[in-house]
């Protein structure tokens, strides 16, 4: 199996309002994929379907060759676009909770990242700033040795220096056969980290290509190309 | 991020140029072992797949050689490095001359301008 993800004819509507239309997508192992699209284009819907939080109306999804279920959930590490941390816990408490819950949790990874970012492990989550909470969330998600990471807007709330650290962390921590899908608006920040780009707009797949191909074909950076395609 | 990339050409091509210029300048020395793909990717802040592709392309030129199971080395062929150095000099000079000619400077004028600049 060289494919980690395979979607065929995926459709999803909310009360008749179409959110995803006939999405066909396959992602090879070891790639870092940027899931790009304007607000309301269906990025989060697609990610939630891959996690099993939403079910599609029609279509088939295979993750590592398997239908969505307990097995796929155990190999997918998902960073939601909202805060999921328990506000009353300490950072350490949150780390222990994750380590208990996920067998693939790598404590040494979490230790390194918490130390490098200078996060106070004794602090309660609710006393941390929004940006620091986002860092903790991302550390928890990236400390798992998962096969597929789904990161929904992972760097939106952090400062540029931390953004760089996080991107470097992603590059140095991911195993060469694990795959990362990052949904983001901050294209120019993540562009050079990506191997592939998937662009969706109003629920339709617009582009699915490698970053190098796209740059070669268009003579533009992904960021410039995005601005052109989605000009308001 | 450590390495700077522009938006115009594919990143692997820009990595090619950067690594080749490091070899020409002697930052990466002839016969020396190159860092691993992953370490280079982290240093440059790029995807390891992209770094891999760039290195494979440079191998095509002979400037890098792979020893199975022991990573990549900078070529010991100093003559080859010299050729790339020469090509770099010619290309950079041609680019500069192109810009100056667009401003209608003659060869003599360009030479006199260069001789007045403190380097």
Tab-separated table of C-alpha atoms in Angstrom:
chain	number	residue	atom	x	y	z
A	1	UNK	CA	0.000	0.000	0.000
A	2	UNK	CA	1.614	3.221	-1.090
A	3	UNK	CA	-1.601	5.223	-0.619
A	4	UNK	CA	-2.544	6.449	2.828
A	5	UNK	CA	-5.781	8.056	1.689
A	6	UNK	CA	-8.221	7.363	-1.083
A	7	UNK	CA	-11.518	9.257	-1.534
A	8	UNK	CA	-13.934	8.386	-4.306
A	9	UNK	CA	-17.069	10.315	-5.223
A	10	UNK	CA	-17.358	11.984	-1.849
A	11	UNK	CA	-20.522	14.065	-1.333
A	12	UNK	CA	-21.676	15.870	1.766
A	13	UNK	CA	-24.604	18.252	2.207
A	14	UNK	CA	-25.869	19.993	5.327
A	15	UNK	CA	-29.691	20.148	5.195
A	16	UNK	CA	-29.555	20.141	1.416
A	17	UNK	CA	-26.779	22.743	1.276
A	18	UNK	CA	-23.875	21.124	-0.597
A	19	UNK	CA	-20.561	21.257	1.285
A	20	UNK	CA	-18.559	18.773	-0.799
A	21	UNK	CA	-19.274	17.746	-4.370
A	22	UNK	CA	-17.912	14.544	-5.838
A	23	UNK	CA	-14.425	14.736	-4.313
A	24	UNK	CA	-11.929	12.253	-5.738
A	25	UNK	CA	-8.576	12.411	-4.063
A	26	UNK	CA	-5.684	10.105	-3.331
A	27	UNK	CA	-2.682	10.894	-1.195
A	28	UNK	CA	0.531	8.854	-1.148
A	29	UNK	CA	2.407	7.980	2.021
A	30	UNK	CA	5.173	10.265	3.171
A	31	UNK	CA	3.714	13.459	1.725
A	32	UNK	CA	2.938	16.777	3.344
A	33	UNK	CA	-0.219	18.072	1.748
A	34	UNK	CA	-1.600	21.596	1.979
A	35	UNK	CA	-5.387	21.668	1.953
A	36	UNK	CA	-6.141	25.158	0.728
A	37	UNK	CA	-9.324	27.032	-0.019
A	38	UNK	CA	-11.185	30.203	0.920
A	39	UNK	CA	-13.436	30.384	3.959
A	40	UNK	CA	-16.405	28.075	3.738
A	41	UNK	CA	-14.920	26.041	0.890
A	42	UNK	CA	-15.273	22.688	2.663
A	43	UNK	CA	-11.791	22.136	4.159
A	44	UNK	CA	-12.972	21.427	7.673
A	45	UNK	CA	-15.854	19.293	6.409
A	46	UNK	CA	-13.393	17.136	4.462
A	47	UNK	CA	-11.085	16.767	7.455
A	48	UNK	CA	-13.972	15.902	9.779
A	49	UNK	CA	-15.112	13.215	7.361
A	50	UNK	CA	-11.604	11.723	7.381
A	51	UNK	CA	-11.630	11.599	11.177
A	52	UNK	CA	-15.029	9.905	11.228
A	53	UNK	CA	-16.696	12.824	13.041
A	54	UNK	CA	-18.940	13.349	10.026
A	55	UNK	CA	-20.274	10.760	7.628
A	56	UNK	CA	-20.498	11.555	3.925
A	57	UNK	CA	-23.843	11.261	2.144
A	58	UNK	CA	-22.281	9.206	-0.617
A	59	UNK	CA	-18.801	8.077	-1.594
A	60	UNK	CA	-16.032	5.871	-0.323
A	61	UNK	CA	-13.016	6.625	1.844
A	62	UNK	CA	-10.089	4.350	2.546
A	63	UNK	CA	-7.391	5.259	5.045
A	64	UNK	CA	-4.406	2.935	4.781
A	65	UNK	CA	-6.686	0.637	2.787
A	66	UNK	CA	-9.377	0.478	5.471
A	67	UNK	CA	-12.837	1.968	5.851
A	68	UNK	CA	-13.237	4.602	8.565
A	69	UNK	CA	-13.550	2.907	11.947
A	70	UNK	CA	-11.641	2.181	15.157
A	71	UNK	CA	-8.630	0.955	13.189
A	72	UNK	CA	-8.275	4.080	11.095
A	73	UNK	CA	-8.924	6.301	14.121
A	74	UNK	CA	-6.010	4.675	15.918
A	75	UNK	CA	-3.613	5.737	13.145
A	76	UNK	CA	-4.994	9.242	12.605
A	77	UNK	CA	-3.897	12.153	14.778
A	78	UNK	CA	-6.302	15.065	14.452
A	79	UNK	CA	-5.846	18.687	15.456
A	80	UNK	CA	-9.285	20.354	15.416
A	81	UNK	CA	-9.729	24.000	14.447
A	82	UNK	CA	-11.091	24.762	17.926
A	83	UNK	CA	-9.664	24.414	21.424
A	84	UNK	CA	-10.102	20.886	22.770
A	85	UNK	CA	-7.917	21.176	25.887
A	86	UNK	CA	-9.537	20.684	29.302
A	87	UNK	CA	-9.191	24.154	30.890
A	88	UNK	CA	-8.950	22.807	34.450
A	89	UNK	CA	-6.032	20.475	33.750
A	90	UNK	CA	-2.362	21.395	33.944
A	91	UNK	CA	-0.135	21.028	30.876
A	92	UNK	CA	1.412	17.944	32.479
A	93	UNK	CA	-2.027	16.580	33.258
A	94	UNK	CA	-3.040	17.004	29.623
A	95	UNK	CA	0.134	15.241	28.450
A	96	UNK	CA	-0.491	12.307	30.814
A	97	UNK	CA	-4.097	12.122	29.651
A	98	UNK	CA	-2.947	11.824	26.049
A	99	UNK	CA	-0.228	9.316	26.923
A	100	UNK	CA	-2.833	7.157	28.698
A	101	UNK	CA	-5.298	7.396	25.875
A	102	UNK	CA	-3.059	6.860	22.838
A	103	UNK	CA	-0.709	3.896	22.722
A	104	UNK	CA	1.359	5.600	20.015
A	105	UNK	CA	2.066	8.662	22.217
A	106	UNK	CA	5.816	9.352	22.372
A	107	UNK	CA	6.614	11.069	25.678
A	108	UNK	CA	10.139	12.045	24.611
A	109	UNK	CA	8.788	13.999	21.656
A	110	UNK	CA	6.387	15.885	23.926
A	111	UNK	CA	9.170	16.596	26.446
A	112	UNK	CA	11.478	18.004	23.775
A	113	UNK	CA	8.871	20.256	22.233
A	114	UNK	CA	7.542	21.545	25.587
A	115	UNK	CA	11.118	22.355	26.656
A	116	UNK	CA	12.077	24.032	23.382
A	117	UNK	CA	9.006	26.243	23.443
A	118	UNK	CA	9.520	27.037	27.125
A	119	UNK	CA	6.051	25.990	28.213
A	120	UNK	CA	5.365	25.841	31.955
A	121	UNK	CA	4.216	22.286	32.576
A	122	UNK	CA	2.699	23.081	35.960
A	123	UNK	CA	0.441	25.822	34.585
A	124	UNK	CA	-3.276	25.232	34.239
A	125	UNK	CA	-4.488	25.336	30.629
A	126	UNK	CA	-7.008	28.118	31.368
A	127	UNK	CA	-4.221	30.431	32.598
A	128	UNK	CA	-2.281	30.136	29.316
A	129	UNK	CA	-2.587	32.614	26.461
A	130	UNK	CA	-4.494	31.595	23.337
A	131	UNK	CA	-1.273	31.157	21.371
A	132	UNK	CA	0.331	29.020	24.071
A	133	UNK	CA	-2.771	26.853	24.271
A	134	UNK	CA	-2.492	26.294	20.524
A	135	UNK	CA	1.142	25.308	20.925
A	136	UNK	CA	0.238	22.775	23.635
A	137	UNK	CA	-2.523	21.354	21.434
A	138	UNK	CA	-0.171	20.947	18.493
A	139	UNK	CA	2.528	19.362	20.663
A	140	UNK	CA	0.019	16.770	21.898
A	141	UNK	CA	-1.090	15.950	18.364
A	142	UNK	CA	2.437	15.787	16.895
A	143	UNK	CA	3.737	13.657	19.788
A	144	UNK	CA	1.718	10.709	18.587
A	145	UNK	CA	3.448	8.369	16.160
A	146	UNK	CA	0.486	8.315	13.818
A	147	UNK	CA	0.375	7.408	10.149
A	148	UNK	CA	-1.846	10.302	9.149
A	149	UNK	CA	-1.886	13.725	10.788
A	150	UNK	CA	-4.830	15.988	10.049
A	151	UNK	CA	-4.034	19.520	11.127
A	152	UNK	CA	-6.882	21.987	10.799
A	153	UNK	CA	-5.415	25.512	10.898
A	154	UNK	CA	-2.437	24.576	13.092
A	155	UNK	CA	-0.462	27.824	13.048
A	156	UNK	CA	-3.102	30.525	12.738
A	157	UNK	CA	-2.819	31.866	16.288
A	158	UNK	CA	0.927	31.739	16.918
A	159	UNK	CA	3.655	34.291	16.299
A	160	UNK	CA	5.957	34.009	13.235
A	161	UNK	CA	8.980	32.742	15.197
A	162	UNK	CA	6.915	29.971	16.749
A	163	UNK	CA	5.416	29.247	13.333
A	164	UNK	CA	8.925	28.589	12.031
A	165	UNK	CA	9.697	26.374	15.011
A	166	UNK	CA	6.472	24.426	14.515
A	167	UNK	CA	7.131	23.916	10.802
A	168	UNK	CA	10.666	22.754	11.546
A	169	UNK	CA	9.270	20.471	14.231
A	170	UNK	CA	6.862	18.972	11.746
A	171	UNK	CA	9.711	18.422	9.261
A	172	UNK	CA	12.077	16.820	11.728
A	173	UNK	CA	9.504	14.746	13.620
A	174	UNK	CA	7.439	13.120	10.982
A	175	UNK	CA	8.438	9.631	9.932
A	176	UNK	CA	9.088	9.266	6.258
A	177	UNK	CA	6.085	6.976	5.798
A	178	UNK	CA	3.666	9.120	7.756
A	179	UNK	CA	1.562	11.725	6.013
A	180	UNK	CA	0.435	15.178	7.048
A	181	UNK	CA	-2.544	17.089	5.730
A	182	UNK	CA	-2.523	20.749	6.778
A	183	UNK	CA	-5.447	23.038	6.162
A	184	UNK	CA	-4.426	26.670	6.284
A	185	UNK	CA	-4.779	30.180	4.923
A	186	UNK	CA	-1.154	31.029	5.667
A	187	UNK	CA	0.079	29.643	2.388
A	188	UNK	CA	3.314	31.589	2.055
A	189	UNK	CA	4.394	30.387	5.516
A	190	UNK	CA	3.860	26.694	4.814
A	191	UNK	CA	4.482	26.565	1.082
A	192	UNK	CA	8.059	25.321	1.096
A	193	UNK	CA	7.252	22.626	3.620
A	194	UNK	CA	4.537	21.148	1.410
A	195	UNK	CA	5.057	18.486	-1.208
A	196	UNK	CA	1.527	18.637	-2.562
A	197	UNK	CA	-1.339	21.073	-2.787
A	198	UNK	CA	-5.049	20.375	-2.811
A	199	UNK	CA	-7.274	23.383	-3.464
A	200	UNK	CA	-11.004	23.267	-2.958
A	201	UNK	CA	-13.614	25.913	-3.613
A	202	UNK	CA	-17.331	25.769	-2.777
A	203	UNK	CA	-17.006	22.052	-2.204
A	204	UNK	CA	-15.287	21.280	-5.518
A	205	UNK	CA	-11.762	20.043	-6.015
A	206	UNK	CA	-9.951	22.689	-8.076
A	207	UNK	CA	-6.311	21.604	-7.995
A	208	UNK	CA	-4.497	18.509	-6.769
A	209	UNK	CA	-0.839	18.583	-7.757
A	210	UNK	CA	2.691	18.661	-6.430
A	211	UNK	CA	4.014	22.058	-5.394
A	212	UNK	CA	6.897	21.779	-7.847
A	213	UNK	CA	4.586	20.970	-10.772
A	214	UNK	CA	2.273	23.816	-9.902
A	215	UNK	CA	5.149	26.293	-9.692
A	216	UNK	CA	6.618	25.037	-12.946
A	217	UNK	CA	3.303	25.157	-14.808
A	218	UNK	CA	2.156	28.544	-13.534
A	219	UNK	CA	5.504	30.263	-12.954
A	220	UNK	CA	4.030	31.461	-9.673
A	221	UNK	CA	4.294	30.552	-6.050
A	222	UNK	CA	1.347	28.633	-4.613
A	223	UNK	CA	0.471	31.751	-2.634
A	224	UNK	CA	0.339	33.945	-5.753
A	225	UNK	CA	-1.565	31.290	-7.670
A	226	UNK	CA	-4.116	30.974	-4.859
A	227	UNK	CA	-4.687	34.738	-4.830
A	228	UNK	CA	-5.250	34.646	-8.587
A	229	UNK	CA	-7.643	31.684	-8.586
A	230	UNK	CA	-9.690	32.957	-5.665
A	231	UNK	CA	-9.606	36.681	-6.464
A	232	UNK	CA	-12.646	38.323	-4.851
B	1	UNK	CA	13.763	29.717	7.894
B	2	UNK	CA	17.382	29.470	6.939
B	3	UNK	CA	17.272	29.365	3.141
B	4	UNK	CA	15.512	32.010	1.078
B	5	UNK	CA	13.321	31.027	-1.846
B	6	UNK	CA	11.523	33.164	-4.403
B	7	UNK	CA	8.072	32.534	-5.785
B	8	UNK	CA	8.987	32.089	-9.402
B	9	UNK	CA	10.618	28.733	-9.999
B	10	UNK	CA	10.145	25.305	-8.423
B	11	UNK	CA	11.788	25.035	-5.019
B	12	UNK	CA	13.893	22.015	-5.982
B	13	UNK	CA	15.537	24.092	-8.735
B	14	UNK	CA	16.330	26.851	-6.280
B	15	UNK	CA	17.787	24.272	-3.891
B	16	UNK	CA	19.922	23.006	-6.785
B	17	UNK	CA	21.312	26.483	-7.336
B	18	UNK	CA	21.989	27.022	-3.643
B	19	UNK	CA	23.779	23.695	-3.155
B	20	UNK	CA	25.792	24.038	-6.354
B	21	UNK	CA	26.866	27.533	-5.324
B	22	UNK	CA	27.892	26.177	-1.905
B	23	UNK	CA	30.051	23.596	-3.680
B	24	UNK	CA	31.563	26.218	-6.005
B	25	UNK	CA	32.318	28.530	-3.096
B	26	UNK	CA	33.819	25.688	-1.104
B	27	UNK	CA	31.288	25.822	1.750
B	28	UNK	CA	30.787	22.166	0.927
B	29	UNK	CA	34.290	20.865	0.276
B	30	UNK	CA	35.354	18.443	-2.412
B	31	UNK	CA	35.318	14.873	-1.120
B	32	UNK	CA	33.332	15.795	1.988
B	33	UNK	CA	30.225	13.928	3.083
B	34	UNK	CA	26.941	15.768	2.637
B	35	UNK	CA	24.413	15.933	5.512
B	36	UNK	CA	21.428	13.577	5.310
B	37	UNK	CA	18.354	14.487	3.289
B	38	UNK	CA	16.361	14.991	6.459
B	39	UNK	CA	18.953	17.227	8.134
B	40	UNK	CA	19.327	19.307	4.988
B	41	UNK	CA	15.540	19.538	4.655
B	42	UNK	CA	15.203	20.778	8.229
B	43	UNK	CA	18.068	23.246	7.751
B	44	UNK	CA	16.522	24.627	4.569
B	45	UNK	CA	12.985	24.459	5.949
B	46	UNK	CA	11.712	22.437	3.008
B	47	UNK	CA	9.922	19.172	2.463
B	48	UNK	CA	12.267	16.140	2.513
B	49	UNK	CA	10.751	14.957	-0.782
B	50	UNK	CA	11.764	18.248	-2.375
B	51	UNK	CA	15.292	17.990	-0.966
B	52	UNK	CA	15.530	14.408	-2.201
B	53	UNK	CA	14.520	15.459	-5.690
B	54	UNK	CA	17.022	18.316	-5.746
B	55	UNK	CA	19.873	16.056	-4.630
B	56	UNK	CA	18.978	13.435	-7.249
B	57	UNK	CA	19.159	16.107	-9.938
B	58	UNK	CA	22.549	17.316	-8.742
B	59	UNK	CA	23.761	13.717	-8.811
B	60	UNK	CA	22.910	13.797	-12.508
B	61	UNK	CA	25.565	16.481	-12.986
B	62	UNK	CA	28.222	14.427	-11.221
B	63	UNK	CA	28.814	17.001	-8.487
B	64	UNK	CA	27.397	14.572	-5.916
B	65	UNK	CA	27.946	10.847	-5.748
B	66	UNK	CA	26.074	8.302	-3.662
B	67	UNK	CA	27.805	5.473	-1.902
B	68	UNK	CA	25.244	2.792	-1.219
B	69	UNK	CA	24.328	2.800	2.448
B	70	UNK	CA	26.745	5.600	3.237
B	71	UNK	CA	25.068	8.744	2.009
B	72	UNK	CA	26.189	11.366	-0.469
B	73	UNK	CA	29.610	12.866	-1.047
B	74	UNK	CA	30.777	15.978	-2.868
B	75	UNK	CA	32.733	14.920	-5.935
B	76	UNK	CA	36.519	14.728	-5.730
B	77	UNK	CA	36.694	15.811	-9.358
B	78	UNK	CA	38.070	19.353	-8.886
B	79	UNK	CA	38.053	19.927	-12.618
B	80	UNK	CA	34.280	19.361	-12.723
B	81	UNK	CA	33.759	21.812	-9.850
B	82	UNK	CA	35.969	24.249	-11.797
B	83	UNK	CA	33.723	23.902	-14.827
B	84	UNK	CA	30.633	24.724	-12.785
B	85	UNK	CA	32.491	27.643	-11.249
B	86	UNK	CA	33.395	28.920	-14.709
B	87	UNK	CA	29.810	28.528	-15.872
B	88	UNK	CA	28.591	30.449	-12.823
B	89	UNK	CA	31.019	33.296	-13.561
B	90	UNK	CA	29.941	33.469	-17.197
B	91	UNK	CA	26.228	33.407	-16.380
B	92	UNK	CA	26.504	36.063	-13.666
B	93	UNK	CA	28.589	38.310	-15.902
B	94	UNK	CA	26.224	37.894	-18.835
B	95	UNK	CA	23.302	38.797	-16.588
B	96	UNK	CA	25.083	41.938	-15.389
B	97	UNK	CA	26.113	42.939	-18.905
B	98	UNK	CA	22.552	42.395	-20.124
B	99	UNK	CA	21.259	44.886	-17.577
B	100	UNK	CA	23.957	47.438	-18.408
B	101	UNK	CA	23.430	47.150	-22.170
B	102	UNK	CA	19.711	47.731	-21.617
B	103	UNK	CA	20.811	51.125	-20.260
B	104	UNK	CA	22.939	51.705	-23.402
B	105	UNK	CA	26.371	51.550	-21.752
B	106	UNK	CA	29.283	50.646	-24.008
B	107	UNK	CA	31.896	48.071	-23.010
B	108	UNK	CA	34.470	50.769	-22.206
B	109	UNK	CA	32.010	52.708	-20.074
B	110	UNK	CA	31.093	49.550	-18.148
B	111	UNK	CA	34.771	48.790	-17.526
B	112	UNK	CA	35.423	52.302	-16.268
B	113	UNK	CA	32.403	52.070	-13.954
B	114	UNK	CA	33.648	48.756	-12.545
B	115	UNK	CA	37.173	50.116	-11.987
B	116	UNK	CA	35.730	53.040	-9.970
B	117	UNK	CA	33.767	50.775	-7.600
B	118	UNK	CA	35.489	49.884	-4.352
B	119	UNK	CA	35.210	46.155	-3.817
